[in-house]
CSV table of C-alpha atoms in Angstrom, one decimal:
chain,number,residue,atom,x,y,z
W,274,MET,CA,-52.9,84.1,42.2
W,275,PRO,CA,-50.9,82.2,44.6
W,276,LEU,CA,-47.3,81.3,43.5
W,277,VAL,CA,-46.6,77.4,43.4
W,278,ARG,CA,-43.1,76.6,44.6
W,279,LYS,CA,-41.2,73.5,43.3
W,280,ARG,CA,-40.1,71.1,45.9
W,281,ARG,CA,-36.2,71.0,46.2
W,282,ALA,CA,-34.9,67.6,45.6
W,283,PRO,CA,-33.2,66.0,48.6
W,284,ALA,CA,-29.4,66.5,48.6
W,285,GLY,CA,-28.9,62.6,48.8
W,286,ASP,CA,-30.7,61.8,45.4
W,287,GLY,CA,-27.9,63.2,43.4
W,288,ALA,CA,-25.2,61.0,45.0
W,289,ASP,CA,-27.2,58.1,44.6
W,290,ARG,CA,-27.8,58.5,41.0
W,291,SER,CA,-24.1,59.2,40.3
W,292,SER,CA,-23.2,55.8,42.3
W,293,SER,CA,-25.7,53.9,40.2
W,294,GLU,CA,-24.4,55.2,36.9
W,295,ASP,CA,-20.8,54.4,37.9
W,296,GLY,CA,-22.0,50.9,38.9
W,297,ALA,CA,-23.5,50.5,35.6
W,298,ARG,CA,-20.6,51.7,33.7
W,299,ARG,CA,-18.4,49.3,35.6
W,300,ARG,CA,-20.6,46.4,34.7
W,301,ARG,CA,-20.5,47.5,30.9
W,302,GLN,CA,-16.6,47.4,31.2
W,303,ARG,CA,-16.7,44.0,32.7
W,304,SER,CA,-19.0,42.6,30.0
W,305,SER,CA,-17.0,44.1,27.2
W,306,SER,CA,-13.8,42.8,28.5
W,307,SER,CA,-15.3,39.3,28.9
W,308,ASP,CA,-16.4,39.6,25.2
W,309,ALA,CA,-12.9,40.6,24.2
W,310,GLY,CA,-11.5,37.1,25.3
W,311,GLY,CA,-12.0,36.9,29.0
W,312,PRO,CA,-11.7,33.6,31.2
W,313,ALA,CA,-15.3,32.7,30.3
W,314,ASP,CA,-14.8,33.2,26.6
W,315,ASN,CA,-14.7,29.9,24.5
W,316,THR,CA,-13.2,31.5,21.5
W,317,PRO,CA,-10.0,30.1,20.3
W,318,THR,CA,-7.0,32.6,20.9
W,319,ASN,CA,-4.4,30.8,18.8
W,320,GLY,CA,-5.3,32.1,15.5
W,321,LEU,CA,-7.7,29.4,14.5
W,322,ASP,CA,-11.4,29.7,14.0
W,323,ALA,CA,-14.1,27.4,14.9
W,324,SER,CA,-13.1,25.1,11.8
W,325,GLY,CA,-9.5,24.9,12.6
W,326,ALA,CA,-8.5,26.3,9.4
W,327,ASP,CA,-7.2,30.0,9.6
W,328,GLY,CA,-4.8,31.7,7.5
W,329,ASP,CA,-2.2,32.0,10.1
W,330,GLY,CA,-2.2,28.2,10.8
W,331,GLY,CA,-1.8,28.4,14.6
W,332,SER,CA,0.8,27.2,16.9
W,333,SER,CA,3.5,24.6,15.8
W,334,GLU,CA,1.6,22.0,18.2
W,335,GLN,CA,-1.7,22.5,16.8
W,336,MET,CA,-0.3,22.3,13.2
W,337,VAL,CA,1.2,19.0,14.0
W,338,LYS,CA,-2.0,17.6,15.3
W,339,LYS,CA,-3.8,18.7,12.2
W,340,LEU,CA,-1.3,17.2,9.9
W,341,VAL,CA,-1.7,13.9,11.8
W,342,ARG,CA,-5.4,14.1,11.4
W,343,LEU,CA,-5.2,14.9,7.6
W,344,ALA,CA,-2.7,12.0,7.1
W,345,LEU,CA,-5.1,9.4,8.9
W,346,ALA,CA,-8.1,10.9,7.1
W,347,SER,CA,-6.4,10.7,3.5
W,348,GLU,CA,-5.1,7.1,4.2
W,349,TYR,CA,-8.4,6.0,5.4
W,350,ALA,CA,-9.7,7.1,1.9
W,351,ARG,CA,-6.8,5.7,0.2
W,352,GLN,CA,-5.7,9.3,-1.1
W,353,PRO,CA,-2.4,10.7,-1.3
W,354,ILE,CA,-1.4,13.3,1.3
W,355,ARG,CA,-0.2,16.0,-1.0
W,356,ARG,CA,1.9,18.9,-0.2
W,357,ALA,CA,-0.4,21.5,-1.5
W,358,ASP,CA,-3.3,20.2,0.8
W,359,ILE,CA,-0.9,20.3,3.8
W,360,GLY,CA,-0.1,23.9,2.8
W,361,THR,CA,-3.8,25.1,2.5
W,362,LYS,CA,-5.4,23.0,5.4
W,363,VAL,CA,-2.4,22.9,7.9
W,364,LEU,CA,0.2,25.6,7.5
W,365,GLY,CA,-1.7,28.5,5.9
W,366,HIS,CA,0.6,31.5,5.6
W,367,GLN,CA,3.3,29.7,7.7
W,368,GLY,CA,4.6,27.6,4.9
W,369,ARG,CA,8.2,28.1,6.0
W,370,GLN,CA,7.3,25.7,8.9
W,371,PHE,CA,6.7,22.7,6.8
W,372,LYS,CA,9.8,20.9,7.8
W,373,GLN,CA,9.3,21.3,11.5
W,374,VAL,CA,5.6,20.4,11.3
W,375,PHE,CA,6.3,17.5,9.1
W,376,ASN,CA,9.0,16.0,11.4
W,377,GLY,CA,6.7,16.5,14.4
W,378,ALA,CA,3.9,14.8,12.7
W,379,GLN,CA,6.2,12.0,11.6
W,380,ASN,CA,7.4,11.5,15.4
W,381,GLU,CA,3.7,11.1,16.5
W,382,LEU,CA,2.8,8.8,13.9
W,383,ARG,CA,5.6,6.6,14.8
W,384,ARG,CA,5.1,6.8,18.3
W,385,VAL,CA,1.5,6.5,18.6
W,386,PHE,CA,0.2,4.7,15.5
W,387,GLY,CA,3.4,2.7,14.3
W,388,MET,CA,3.0,4.4,10.9
W,389,GLU,CA,4.9,7.1,8.9
W,390,MET,CA,4.4,9.2,5.9
W,391,THR,CA,6.5,7.8,2.8
W,392,GLU,CA,6.9,9.8,-0.4
W,393,LEU,CA,5.2,8.2,-3.4
W,394,PRO,CA,7.6,7.8,-6.6
W,395,MET,CA,7.2,9.8,-9.7
W,396,ARG,CA,5.0,8.6,-12.5
W,397,GLU,CA,7.1,7.4,-15.5
W,398,LYS,CA,6.7,8.9,-18.8
W,399,ILE,CA,5.7,6.1,-20.9
W,400,THR,CA,4.1,7.4,-24.2
W,401,ILE,CA,5.8,9.6,-26.8
W,402,SER,CA,3.4,12.2,-26.2
W,403,GLN,CA,4.1,12.4,-22.3
W,404,ARG,CA,7.8,12.4,-23.0
W,405,ARG,CA,7.5,15.3,-25.3
W,406,ALA,CA,5.3,17.1,-22.9
W,407,ALA,CA,8.1,16.6,-20.2
W,408,GLN,CA,10.7,18.0,-22.6
W,409,ARG,CA,8.6,21.2,-23.3
W,410,THR,CA,8.3,22.0,-19.7
W,411,GLU,CA,11.0,24.4,-18.3
W,412,LYS,CA,11.4,22.9,-14.8
W,413,THR,CA,11.4,19.2,-14.5
W,414,ALA,CA,10.0,17.8,-11.2
W,415,THR,CA,12.2,15.8,-9.1
W,416,SER,CA,9.7,14.9,-6.3
W,417,SER,CA,6.1,13.8,-6.3
W,418,LYS,CA,5.3,15.9,-3.2
W,419,ALA,CA,2.7,13.3,-2.2
W,420,TYR,CA,2.9,10.9,0.6
W,421,ILE,CA,1.0,7.7,2.0
W,422,LEU,CA,1.1,6.2,5.3
W,423,THR,CA,3.2,2.9,5.7
W,424,SER,CA,3.7,0.7,8.7
W,425,THR,CA,6.7,0.8,10.8
W,426,LEU,CA,6.1,-2.3,12.7
W,427,GLY,CA,8.4,-5.4,12.1
W,428,ASP,CA,7.5,-8.5,10.1
W,429,ILE,CA,6.7,-10.6,13.3
W,430,TYR,CA,3.6,-8.2,13.8
W,431,HIS,CA,2.4,-8.3,10.3
W,432,ALA,CA,2.2,-12.1,10.3
W,433,ASP,CA,-0.2,-12.0,13.2
W,434,ASP,CA,-3.8,-11.3,12.2
W,435,ALA,CA,-4.8,-10.5,15.8
W,436,ILE,CA,-2.3,-7.5,15.9
W,437,LEU,CA,-2.9,-6.2,12.5
W,438,PRO,CA,-6.5,-7.5,11.2
W,439,PRO,CA,-8.0,-6.1,8.1
W,440,PRO,CA,-10.0,-2.9,8.6
W,441,LYS,CA,-13.7,-3.3,9.6
W,442,VAL,CA,-15.0,-0.7,7.2
W,443,PRO,CA,-16.9,-1.4,5.0
W,444,THR,CA,-16.3,-5.1,6.4
W,445,ALA,CA,-13.2,-7.1,7.2
W,446,GLN,CA,-14.1,-9.6,4.6
W,447,ALA,CA,-14.6,-7.0,2.0
W,448,GLU,CA,-11.3,-5.3,2.7
W,449,ALA,CA,-9.4,-8.5,2.8
W,450,THR,CA,-10.9,-9.6,-0.5
W,451,TYR,CA,-10.0,-6.1,-2.1
W,452,VAL,CA,-6.4,-6.2,-0.6
W,453,GLY,CA,-6.0,-9.8,-2.0
W,454,LEU,CA,-7.2,-8.9,-5.4
W,455,TYR,CA,-5.0,-5.9,-6.2
W,456,THR,CA,-2.1,-7.8,-4.7
W,457,PHE,CA,-2.6,-10.7,-7.3
W,458,ILE,CA,-3.0,-8.2,-10.1
W,459,ILE,CA,0.2,-6.0,-9.1
W,460,SER,CA,2.1,-9.3,-8.8
W,461,VAL,CA,0.9,-10.5,-12.3
W,462,ILE,CA,2.2,-7.1,-13.8
W,463,SER,CA,5.5,-7.3,-11.9
W,464,LEU,CA,6.2,-10.7,-13.0
W,465,SER,CA,5.3,-9.7,-16.5
W,466,GLY,CA,8.2,-7.1,-16.8
W,467,GLY,CA,6.5,-4.2,-15.2
W,468,SER,CA,3.6,-3.8,-17.8
W,469,ILE,CA,0.9,-6.0,-19.3
W,470,GLY,CA,-1.6,-5.8,-22.2
W,471,GLU,CA,-5.2,-5.3,-21.4
W,472,ALA,CA,-6.1,-8.5,-23.3
W,473,LYS,CA,-3.3,-10.6,-21.4
W,474,LEU,CA,-4.4,-9.4,-18.2
W,475,GLU,CA,-8.2,-10.4,-19.0
W,476,ARG,CA,-6.7,-13.9,-19.8
W,477,TYR,CA,-5.1,-14.1,-16.4
W,478,LEU,CA,-8.3,-12.9,-14.6
W,479,LYS,CA,-10.2,-15.5,-16.7
W,480,ARG,CA,-8.2,-18.1,-15.2
W,481,THR,CA,-9.4,-17.1,-11.6
W,482,ASN,CA,-12.9,-16.6,-12.9
W,483,ALA,CA,-12.6,-12.9,-12.2
W,484,ASP,CA,-12.6,-11.5,-16.0
W,485,GLN,CA,-16.2,-10.3,-15.6
W,486,TYR,CA,-17.2,-10.0,-11.9
W,487,THR,CA,-15.2,-10.0,-8.6
W,488,PRO,CA,-16.7,-10.7,-5.1
W,489,LEU,CA,-16.6,-6.8,-4.8
W,490,ASP,CA,-18.2,-5.4,-8.2
W,491,LYS,CA,-17.7,-5.8,-11.8
W,492,THR,CA,-14.1,-6.2,-12.9
W,493,GLU,CA,-14.2,-3.2,-15.1
W,494,LYS,CA,-15.2,-0.9,-12.1
W,495,VAL,CA,-12.6,-2.5,-9.9
W,496,LEU,CA,-9.8,-1.9,-12.3
W,497,GLN,CA,-11.1,1.9,-12.5
W,498,ARG,CA,-10.9,2.0,-8.8
W,499,LEU,CA,-7.4,0.6,-8.5
W,500,CYS,CA,-6.5,3.3,-11.2
W,501,LYS,CA,-8.1,6.0,-9.2
W,502,GLU,CA,-6.3,5.1,-5.9
W,503,GLY,CA,-3.0,4.7,-7.6
W,504,TYR,CA,-2.4,0.9,-7.4
W,505,LEU,CA,-2.5,0.8,-11.5
W,506,VAL,CA,-1.9,3.1,-14.3
W,507,LYS,CA,-3.8,2.7,-17.4
W,508,VAL,CA,-1.6,3.6,-20.4
W,509,LYS,CA,-3.2,4.3,-23.8
W,510,ASP,CA,-0.7,4.8,-26.7
W,511,SER,CA,-2.0,5.3,-30.3
W,512,SER,CA,1.1,6.7,-31.7
W,513,GLY,CA,1.6,3.5,-34.0
W,514,GLY,CA,-1.8,4.0,-35.6
W,515,GLU,CA,-3.7,1.5,-33.4
W,516,GLU,CA,-4.5,2.1,-29.8
W,517,VAL,CA,-2.6,0.0,-27.5
W,518,VAL,CA,-3.9,-0.2,-23.9
W,519,GLU,CA,-1.5,-1.4,-21.1
W,520,TYR,CA,-1.5,-1.6,-17.3
W,521,MET,CA,1.4,-0.7,-15.0
W,522,VAL,CA,2.1,-0.8,-11.4
W,523,GLY,CA,1.1,2.7,-10.0
W,524,PRO,CA,2.9,4.7,-7.2
W,525,ARG,CA,0.8,3.5,-4.3
W,526,GLY,CA,1.2,-0.1,-5.7
W,527,LYS,CA,5.0,0.2,-5.7
W,528,VAL,CA,5.2,1.5,-2.1
W,529,GLU,CA,2.4,-0.6,-0.6
W,530,ILE,CA,3.3,-3.8,-2.3
W,531,GLY,CA,6.5,-3.6,-3.9
W,532,GLU,CA,8.8,-6.5,-4.9
W,533,ALA,CA,8.8,-7.7,-1.4
W,534,GLY,CA,5.1,-8.1,-1.6
W,535,VAL,CA,5.1,-9.8,-4.8
W,536,ALA,CA,7.8,-12.2,-3.6
W,537,GLY,CA,5.9,-13.0,-0.5
W,538,LEU,CA,2.8,-13.8,-2.5
W,539,VAL,CA,4.7,-16.0,-4.8
W,540,LYS,CA,6.6,-18.0,-2.0
W,541,LYS,CA,3.3,-18.4,-0.1
W,542,VAL,CA,1.6,-20.2,-3.1
W,543,TYR,CA,4.7,-22.0,-4.4
W,544,GLY,CA,7.0,-22.1,-1.4
W,545,ASP,CA,6.2,-25.5,0.1
W,546,GLY,CA,9.3,-27.3,-1.0
W,547,GLY,CA,12.7,-28.1,0.5
W,548,ALA,CA,15.6,-25.8,0.9
W,549,ASP,CA,16.9,-26.3,-2.7
W,550,ASP,CA,13.5,-25.7,-4.2
W,551,GLU,CA,13.2,-22.5,-2.1
W,552,ASP,CA,16.6,-21.3,-3.5
W,553,ASP,CA,15.6,-22.0,-6.9
W,554,LEU,CA,12.2,-20.3,-6.4
W,555,GLU,CA,14.1,-17.2,-5.1
W,556,ALA,CA,16.3,-17.1,-8.2
W,557,ARG,CA,13.3,-17.5,-10.6
W,558,ILE,CA,11.6,-14.7,-8.7
W,559,GLN,CA,14.6,-12.4,-8.9
W,560,ARG,CA,14.8,-13.1,-12.5
W,561,SER,CA,11.1,-12.4,-13.1
W,562,LEU,CA,11.3,-9.3,-11.3
W,563,GLY,CA,14.4,-8.2,-13.2
W,564,VAL,CA,16.7,-8.1,-10.2
W,565,GLU,CA,20.4,-8.4,-11.1
W,566,GLU,CA,23.2,-9.5,-8.9
W,567,GLY,CA,23.8,-6.9,-5.9
W,568,GLY,CA,19.9,-6.1,-5.6
W,569,LEU,CA,20.0,-3.7,-8.7
W,570,THR,CA,17.1,-4.0,-11.1
W,571,ARG,CA,17.9,-4.1,-14.9
W,572,LYS,CA,16.9,-0.4,-15.5
W,573,ASP,CA,19.2,0.6,-12.6
W,574,LYS,CA,22.1,-1.6,-13.9
W,575,GLN,CA,21.6,-0.3,-17.5
W,576,LYS,CA,21.7,3.3,-16.3
W,577,SER,CA,24.9,2.7,-14.1
W,578,ASP,CA,26.6,1.0,-17.0
W,579,GLY,CA,25.7,4.0,-19.3
W,580,GLU,CA,27.2,6.5,-16.7
W,581,GLY,CA,30.3,4.4,-16.5
W,582,GLY,CA,30.9,4.7,-20.2
W,583,THR,CA,29.8,1.1,-21.3
W,584,THR,CA,27.1,1.1,-23.7
W,585,ARG,CA,24.9,-1.9,-24.6
W,586,PRO,CA,25.3,-2.8,-28.3
W,587,ARG,CA,22.3,-2.5,-30.4
W,588,GLY,CA,20.5,-5.4,-32.1
W,589,ARG,CA,19.9,-8.9,-30.5
W,590,PRO,CA,22.6,-10.2,-28.3
W,591,ARG,CA,21.8,-13.7,-29.2
W,592,ARG,CA,23.4,-13.2,-32.6
W,593,ALA,CA,26.8,-12.8,-31.1
W,594,ALA,CA,26.3,-15.8,-29.1
W,595,GLY,CA,25.2,-17.6,-32.2
W,596,GLY,CA,28.1,-16.5,-34.1
W,597,ALA,CA,30.3,-17.7,-31.5
W,598,ALA,CA,28.8,-21.0,-31.5
W,599,GLU,CA,29.0,-21.2,-35.2
W,600,GLU,CA,32.8,-20.4,-35.1
W,601,GLU,CA,33.2,-23.2,-32.6
W,602,ASP,CA,31.4,-25.6,-34.9
W,603,ASP,CA,33.6,-24.6,-37.7
W,604,GLU,CA,36.9,-25.3,-35.6
W,605,GLU,CA,35.6,-28.6,-34.7
W,606,GLU,CA,34.6,-29.5,-38.4
W,607,GLU,CA,38.3,-28.4,-39.3
W,608,GLU,CA,39.7,-30.6,-36.5
W,609,GLU,CA,37.7,-33.6,-37.7
W,610,SER,CA,38.7,-33.1,-41.4
W,611,GLU,CA,42.4,-33.0,-40.3
W,612,ASP,CA,42.0,-36.0,-38.3
W,613,GLY,CA,40.4,-37.6,-41.2
């Protein structure tokens, strides 16, 4: 049987095969390097994921932008900008950079939007149960750690509707109506000493034909919305056996409207007189708001008097005045008897 010899492969085939393998290896290396973050890769390389919320927080510039967006979105929904939300949604694990990022966002808000973040005041402890709960806590909070956006523009720009018109969402008419309604309610509460009973507030609303319905919704739902957004605070106290419901000005109402807004509303309605009438109206507004001489409120003045060592005597002060008047009357009677 004849032998069958295998054909020997040409000498050039091995070299071609090795060169093709080297080319494929180089192509795989280039593709792996591009997947790891090459020039054609769109994956963020600053520590952020696609949603922009990574635990590392990203660079300072990126965190400033995120805080500005958070502030604008929160103010659009009339929700406070809380310190906890800034930590979770902006800073991540870089909580020590809060001051730097906050100051950077403040500068951008002032420069671009004419606004700044203003801290809300603490909610007052009104009822006995709230005061007892505050006493039981080991650490007393000194800051609300919540902010809202306020305008930094001058009064001349606020007076021009062409510069600062009402927002168009949902509509300009609905937004203007809502602003006017809560400004009126806050003014009534402020001029009533800072708090007003539920029945008394209903009487004031009835005079404006808004005790049941408003142009926006039912009055009850509007009051609930005002409490939810921080314009009002509804206080229920049943320590005396009977439940008493009162409304007070909330933290957002104090910052957004404040005493200046209340005074401006009153002057707009009643300030058409002369200079003397305006001075008298200004004095009456200050008395109704509880502002003493020097711009201090009655609470601040009482606090400063207490720190200075002077205490206010208990009881009604009118009795002392009445006693002095009675002494003067007695002296006059004695003089008349001597003359007689």
